[in-house]
Amino acid sequence: MGEPSDDQDAILSLFCSLTAFLLLVGNGWNIPGFLLFACSLYFLNKLRKPAKVNVPDDFQVLIIGAGVSGICMGKKLNDLGIRYTILEKAPALGGTWWENTYPGAACDVPSHLYSYSFYQNPNWSRAFSHQKEILRYLQNAASRFGVYPHIRFGQRIKLNTWDTISNKWTVETDGGEKFIGNVIVSGSGGLHVPKYPNFPGMKEFE
């Protein structure tokens, strides 16, 4: 089953608010009913799209990493109408959830907490989800909120340089490409580079 759209969410919230209002009018404005109506309005208000930000035409944000943090930042910048590019060293998004595919890979944080506040998932298959399910969740989030078109895959960062004259960053990759930005946001996690133990016979271990 597909995820509900923002328009569907808004219609559902509006329907709930009107229903609560009609029930209150018919039964009197008691305290529990008033609180229910107030909660309905609160959640309806949360569905309002944020106002776009006025920025210069050449203003650009560079995000390093297309994992959990990078996808979240991309979604928020889309909301604000700010141009950005995500530089990801891997050939796919997901960060640590794409890099780590060993047997039993899972998250030690409950799935309903390890989620975006703006993209709750009531259909997690277990309390502590496994790698494949989390990766699929991130892929769906990037698709729904239009983050994919802003990602440049296979871009391993080599050097970041700050220009004191232009007040801009130049980010150079191993491939020799250069990206210019006013702001750099680091979304690189700490769990994507393995640290192997040093023990006799390690190279022969399978």
PDB file of C-alpha atoms in Angstrom, residues 23 129 133 190:
ATOM      1  CA  LEU A  23     -19.881  16.786  18.186  1.00  0.00           C
ATOM      2  CA  SER A 129      14.154  -2.974  12.517  1.00  0.00           C
ATOM      3  CA  GLU A 133      13.791  -2.285   6.172  1.00  0.00           C
ATOM      4  CA  GLY A 190      30.717   7.528  12.072  1.00  0.00           C
TER       5      GLY A 190
END
